[in-house]
mmCIF file of C-alpha atoms in Angstrom:
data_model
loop_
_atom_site.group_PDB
_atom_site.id
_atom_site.type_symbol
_atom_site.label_atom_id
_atom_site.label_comp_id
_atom_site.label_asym_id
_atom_site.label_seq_id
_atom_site.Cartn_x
_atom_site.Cartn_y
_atom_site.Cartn_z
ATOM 1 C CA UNK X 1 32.333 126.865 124.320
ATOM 2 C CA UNK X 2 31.433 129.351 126.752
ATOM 3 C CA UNK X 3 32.628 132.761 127.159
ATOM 4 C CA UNK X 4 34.896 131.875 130.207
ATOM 5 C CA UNK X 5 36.620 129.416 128.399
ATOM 6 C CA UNK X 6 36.722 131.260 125.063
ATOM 7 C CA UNK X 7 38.463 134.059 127.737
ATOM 8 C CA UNK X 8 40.666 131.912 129.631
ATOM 9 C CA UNK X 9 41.623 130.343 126.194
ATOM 10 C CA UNK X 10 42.690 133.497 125.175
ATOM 11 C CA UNK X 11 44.376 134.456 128.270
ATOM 12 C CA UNK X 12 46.564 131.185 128.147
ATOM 13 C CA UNK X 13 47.803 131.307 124.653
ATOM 14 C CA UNK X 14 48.712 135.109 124.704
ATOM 15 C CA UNK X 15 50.682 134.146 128.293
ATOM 16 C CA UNK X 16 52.462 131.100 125.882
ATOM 17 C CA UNK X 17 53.218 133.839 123.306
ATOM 18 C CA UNK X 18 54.482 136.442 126.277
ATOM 19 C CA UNK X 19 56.343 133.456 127.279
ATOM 20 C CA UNK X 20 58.012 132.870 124.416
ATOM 21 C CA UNK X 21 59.478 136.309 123.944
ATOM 22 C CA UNK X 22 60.946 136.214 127.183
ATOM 23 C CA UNK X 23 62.562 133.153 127.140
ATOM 24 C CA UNK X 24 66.169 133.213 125.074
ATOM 25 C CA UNK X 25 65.664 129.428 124.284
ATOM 26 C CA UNK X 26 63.137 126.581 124.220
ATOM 27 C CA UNK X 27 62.125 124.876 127.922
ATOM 28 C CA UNK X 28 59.695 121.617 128.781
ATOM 29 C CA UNK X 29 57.166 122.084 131.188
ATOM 30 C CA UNK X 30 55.044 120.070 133.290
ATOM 31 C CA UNK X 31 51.290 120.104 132.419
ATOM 32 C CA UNK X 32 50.228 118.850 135.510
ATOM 33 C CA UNK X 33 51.982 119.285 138.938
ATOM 34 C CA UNK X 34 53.830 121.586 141.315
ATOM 35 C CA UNK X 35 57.254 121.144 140.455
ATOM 36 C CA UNK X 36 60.433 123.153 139.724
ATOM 37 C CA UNK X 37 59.298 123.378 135.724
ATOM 38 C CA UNK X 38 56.060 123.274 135.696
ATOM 39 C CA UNK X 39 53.170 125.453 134.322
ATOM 40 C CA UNK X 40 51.719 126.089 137.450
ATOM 41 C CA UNK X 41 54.927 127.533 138.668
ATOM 42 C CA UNK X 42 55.622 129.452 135.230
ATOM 43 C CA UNK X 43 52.388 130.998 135.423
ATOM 44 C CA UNK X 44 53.058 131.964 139.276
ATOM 45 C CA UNK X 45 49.458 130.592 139.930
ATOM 46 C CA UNK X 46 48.786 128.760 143.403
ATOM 47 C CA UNK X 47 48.306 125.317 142.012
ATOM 48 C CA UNK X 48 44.557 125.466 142.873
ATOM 49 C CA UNK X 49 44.242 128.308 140.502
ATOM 50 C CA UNK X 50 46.193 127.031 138.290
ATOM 51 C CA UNK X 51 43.884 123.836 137.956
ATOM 52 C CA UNK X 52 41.401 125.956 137.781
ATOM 53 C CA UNK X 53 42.717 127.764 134.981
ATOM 54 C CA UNK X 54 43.487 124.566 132.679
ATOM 55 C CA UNK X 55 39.879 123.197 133.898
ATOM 56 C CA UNK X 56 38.217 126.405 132.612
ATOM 57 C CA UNK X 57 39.964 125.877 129.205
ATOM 58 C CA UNK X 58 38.900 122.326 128.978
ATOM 59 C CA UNK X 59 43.014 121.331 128.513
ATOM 60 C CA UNK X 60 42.186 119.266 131.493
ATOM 61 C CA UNK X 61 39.492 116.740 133.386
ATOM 62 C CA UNK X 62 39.616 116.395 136.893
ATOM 63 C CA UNK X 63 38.115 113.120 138.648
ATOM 64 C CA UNK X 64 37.212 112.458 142.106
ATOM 65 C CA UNK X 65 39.111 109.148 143.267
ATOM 66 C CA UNK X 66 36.539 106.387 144.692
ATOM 67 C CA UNK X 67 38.479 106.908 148.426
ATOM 68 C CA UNK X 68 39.407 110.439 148.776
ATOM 69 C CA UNK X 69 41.430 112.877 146.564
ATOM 70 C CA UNK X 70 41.384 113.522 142.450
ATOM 71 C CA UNK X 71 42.837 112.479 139.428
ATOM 72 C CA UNK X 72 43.469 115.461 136.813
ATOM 73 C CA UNK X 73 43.714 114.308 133.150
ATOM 74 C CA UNK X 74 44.770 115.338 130.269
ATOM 75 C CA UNK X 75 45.427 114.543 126.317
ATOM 76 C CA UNK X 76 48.308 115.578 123.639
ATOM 77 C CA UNK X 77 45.615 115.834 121.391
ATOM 78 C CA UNK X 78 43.507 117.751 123.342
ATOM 79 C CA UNK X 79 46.368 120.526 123.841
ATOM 80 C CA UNK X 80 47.563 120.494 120.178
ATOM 81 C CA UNK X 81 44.089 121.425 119.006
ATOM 82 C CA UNK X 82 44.051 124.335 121.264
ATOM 83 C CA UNK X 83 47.989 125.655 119.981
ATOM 84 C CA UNK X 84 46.890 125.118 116.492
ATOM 85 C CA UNK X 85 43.822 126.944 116.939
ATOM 86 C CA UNK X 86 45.763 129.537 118.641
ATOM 87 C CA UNK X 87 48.584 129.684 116.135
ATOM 88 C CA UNK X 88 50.921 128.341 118.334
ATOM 89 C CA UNK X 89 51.274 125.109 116.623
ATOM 90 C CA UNK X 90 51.396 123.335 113.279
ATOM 91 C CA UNK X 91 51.606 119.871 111.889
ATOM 92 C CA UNK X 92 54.417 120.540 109.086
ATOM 93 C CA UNK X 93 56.295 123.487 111.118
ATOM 94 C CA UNK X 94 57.641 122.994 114.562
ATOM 95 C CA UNK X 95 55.487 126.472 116.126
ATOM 96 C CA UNK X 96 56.335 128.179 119.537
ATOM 97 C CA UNK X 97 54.356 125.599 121.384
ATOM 98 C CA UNK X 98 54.081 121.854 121.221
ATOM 99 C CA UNK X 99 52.468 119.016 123.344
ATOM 100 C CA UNK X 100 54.163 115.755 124.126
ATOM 101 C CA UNK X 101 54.218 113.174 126.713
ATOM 102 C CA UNK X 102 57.706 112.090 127.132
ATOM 103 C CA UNK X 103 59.115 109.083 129.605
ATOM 104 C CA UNK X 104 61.305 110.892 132.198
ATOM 105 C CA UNK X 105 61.828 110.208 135.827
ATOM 106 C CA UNK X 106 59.303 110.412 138.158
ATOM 107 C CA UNK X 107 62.007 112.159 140.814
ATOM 108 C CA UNK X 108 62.683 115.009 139.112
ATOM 109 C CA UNK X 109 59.070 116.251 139.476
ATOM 110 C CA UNK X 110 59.977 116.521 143.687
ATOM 111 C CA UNK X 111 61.701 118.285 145.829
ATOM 112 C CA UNK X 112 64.246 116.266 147.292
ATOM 113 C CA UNK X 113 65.135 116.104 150.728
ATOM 114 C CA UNK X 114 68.293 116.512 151.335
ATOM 115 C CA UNK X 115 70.641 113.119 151.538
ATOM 116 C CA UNK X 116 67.739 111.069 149.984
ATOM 117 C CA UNK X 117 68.972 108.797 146.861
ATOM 118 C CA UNK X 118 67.743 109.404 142.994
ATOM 119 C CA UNK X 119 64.890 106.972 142.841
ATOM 120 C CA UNK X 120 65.396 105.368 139.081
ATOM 121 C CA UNK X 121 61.724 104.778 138.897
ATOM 122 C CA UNK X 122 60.522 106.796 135.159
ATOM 123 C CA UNK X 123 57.102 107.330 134.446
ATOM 124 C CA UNK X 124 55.055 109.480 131.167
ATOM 125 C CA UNK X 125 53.965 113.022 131.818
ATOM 126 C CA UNK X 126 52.365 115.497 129.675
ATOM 127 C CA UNK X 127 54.614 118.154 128.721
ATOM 128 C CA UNK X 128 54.155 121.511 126.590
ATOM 129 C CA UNK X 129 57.329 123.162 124.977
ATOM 130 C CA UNK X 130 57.480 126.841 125.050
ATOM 131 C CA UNK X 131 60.008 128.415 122.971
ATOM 132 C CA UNK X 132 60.873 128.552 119.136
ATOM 133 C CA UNK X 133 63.160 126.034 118.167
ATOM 134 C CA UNK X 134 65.943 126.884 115.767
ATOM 135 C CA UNK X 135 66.517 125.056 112.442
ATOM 136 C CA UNK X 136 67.975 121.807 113.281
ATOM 137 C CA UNK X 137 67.685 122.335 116.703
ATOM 138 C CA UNK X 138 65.380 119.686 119.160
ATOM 139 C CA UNK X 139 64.299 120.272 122.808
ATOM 140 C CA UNK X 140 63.957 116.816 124.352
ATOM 141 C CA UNK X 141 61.973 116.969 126.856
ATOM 142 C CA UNK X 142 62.981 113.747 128.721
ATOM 143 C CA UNK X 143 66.544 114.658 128.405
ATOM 144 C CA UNK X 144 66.154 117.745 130.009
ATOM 145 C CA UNK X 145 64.019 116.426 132.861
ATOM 146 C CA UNK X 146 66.466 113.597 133.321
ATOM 147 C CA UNK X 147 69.520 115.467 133.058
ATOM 148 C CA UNK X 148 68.809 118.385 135.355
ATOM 149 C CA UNK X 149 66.244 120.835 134.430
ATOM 150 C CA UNK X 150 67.601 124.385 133.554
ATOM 151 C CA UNK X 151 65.008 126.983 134.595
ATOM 152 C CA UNK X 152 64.186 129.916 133.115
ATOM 153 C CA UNK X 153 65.945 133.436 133.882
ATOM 154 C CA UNK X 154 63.081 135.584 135.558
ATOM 155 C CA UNK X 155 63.579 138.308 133.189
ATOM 156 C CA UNK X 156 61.322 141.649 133.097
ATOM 157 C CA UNK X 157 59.334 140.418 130.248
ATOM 158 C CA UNK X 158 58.230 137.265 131.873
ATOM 159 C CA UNK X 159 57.219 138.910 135.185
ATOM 160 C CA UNK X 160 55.283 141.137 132.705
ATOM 161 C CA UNK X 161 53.917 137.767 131.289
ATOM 162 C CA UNK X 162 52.892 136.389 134.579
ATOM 163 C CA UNK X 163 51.543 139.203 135.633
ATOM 164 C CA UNK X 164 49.514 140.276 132.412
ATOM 165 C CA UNK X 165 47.767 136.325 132.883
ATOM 166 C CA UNK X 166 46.900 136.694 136.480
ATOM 167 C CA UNK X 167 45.731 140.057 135.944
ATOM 168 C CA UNK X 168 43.283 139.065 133.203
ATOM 169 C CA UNK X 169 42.039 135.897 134.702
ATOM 170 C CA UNK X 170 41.579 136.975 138.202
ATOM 171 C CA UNK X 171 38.142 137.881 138.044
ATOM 172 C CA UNK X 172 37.394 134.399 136.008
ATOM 173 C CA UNK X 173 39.328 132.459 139.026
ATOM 174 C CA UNK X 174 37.501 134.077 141.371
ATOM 175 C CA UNK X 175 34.159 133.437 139.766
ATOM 176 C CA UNK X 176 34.711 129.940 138.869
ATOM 177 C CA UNK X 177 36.079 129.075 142.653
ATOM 178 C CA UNK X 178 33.074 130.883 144.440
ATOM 179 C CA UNK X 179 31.113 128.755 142.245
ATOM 180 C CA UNK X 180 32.516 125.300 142.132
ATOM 181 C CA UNK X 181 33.274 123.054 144.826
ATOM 182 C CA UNK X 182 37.431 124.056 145.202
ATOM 183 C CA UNK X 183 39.750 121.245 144.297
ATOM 184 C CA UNK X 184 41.756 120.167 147.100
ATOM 185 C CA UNK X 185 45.666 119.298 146.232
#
């Protein structure tokens, strides 16, 4: 690893912990994407940064497309190795983070216009859970997208959250977009 992604690493999980603390209950989020509860919005990044970010940590691959544009990838597997290592996750205890991929529709990662029909159309997406779930209690991550998503309050200690990530990783960002060809959403 090198020492930007050993930092960035860092930076990330001590945001999910942050995150955690603020939140009163468990919440699905996007991995990839711009959309109303996604990571990229949680962390308050522009999405360029924000791809940056997950690029930097290795949590995700991005691919140029044979006619134009890129395809950003990513694993469960890959994630859960970084929340275990992290202490954020653990195979016999359910942890304050977790990485699935859950079947949910495709619609309720857009803004809709208003008027326009629900499209029925589902598709997977990679999701991480932030938030400790009580005993017997589940977050399901397709019902939730499916069923309305129920954001976050902005409370004081996530601001502080967002704030302490973008704060630390600035100078990273910075370094790694000077120096790389910037992806273009």
């Amino acid at each position: 690893m090198t020492s930007i992604e050993v930092k960035v690493r860092l930076e990330l999980s001590l945001f999910i912990k942050r995150v955690v603390q603020a939140m009163p209950q468990p919440q699905a989020f996007s991995i990839l994407g711009d959309c109303a509860s996604s990571l990229c919005l949680l962390t308050l990044l522009p999405m360029e940064e924000c791809a940056e970010l997950l690029k930097a940590a290795n949590l995700i691959t991005v691919k140029k497309k044979k006619f134009g544009g890129y395809i950003f990838e990513t694993s469960k597997d890959v994630w859960n190795d970084f929340l275990q290592f992290h202490g954020l996750w653990e195979w016999d205890q359910m942890g304050i983070a977790e990485s699935t991929k859950a079947k949910i529709k495709i619609q309720s990662l857009k803004k809709l216009s208003p008027g326009k029909p629900n499209d029925p159309k589902r598709g997977w997406v990679h999701l991480i859970r932030i938030g400790k779930c009580k005993a017997g209690e589940t977050v399901t991550p397709s019902l939730q997208f499916n069923d309305g998503v129920v954001l976050p309050d902005i409370t004081l200690h996530l601001r502080q959250a967002q704030r302490a990530l973008k704060v630390a990783i600035k100078p990273h960002i910075n370094q790694l977009l000077g120096t790389r060809e910037i992806i273009e959403l």
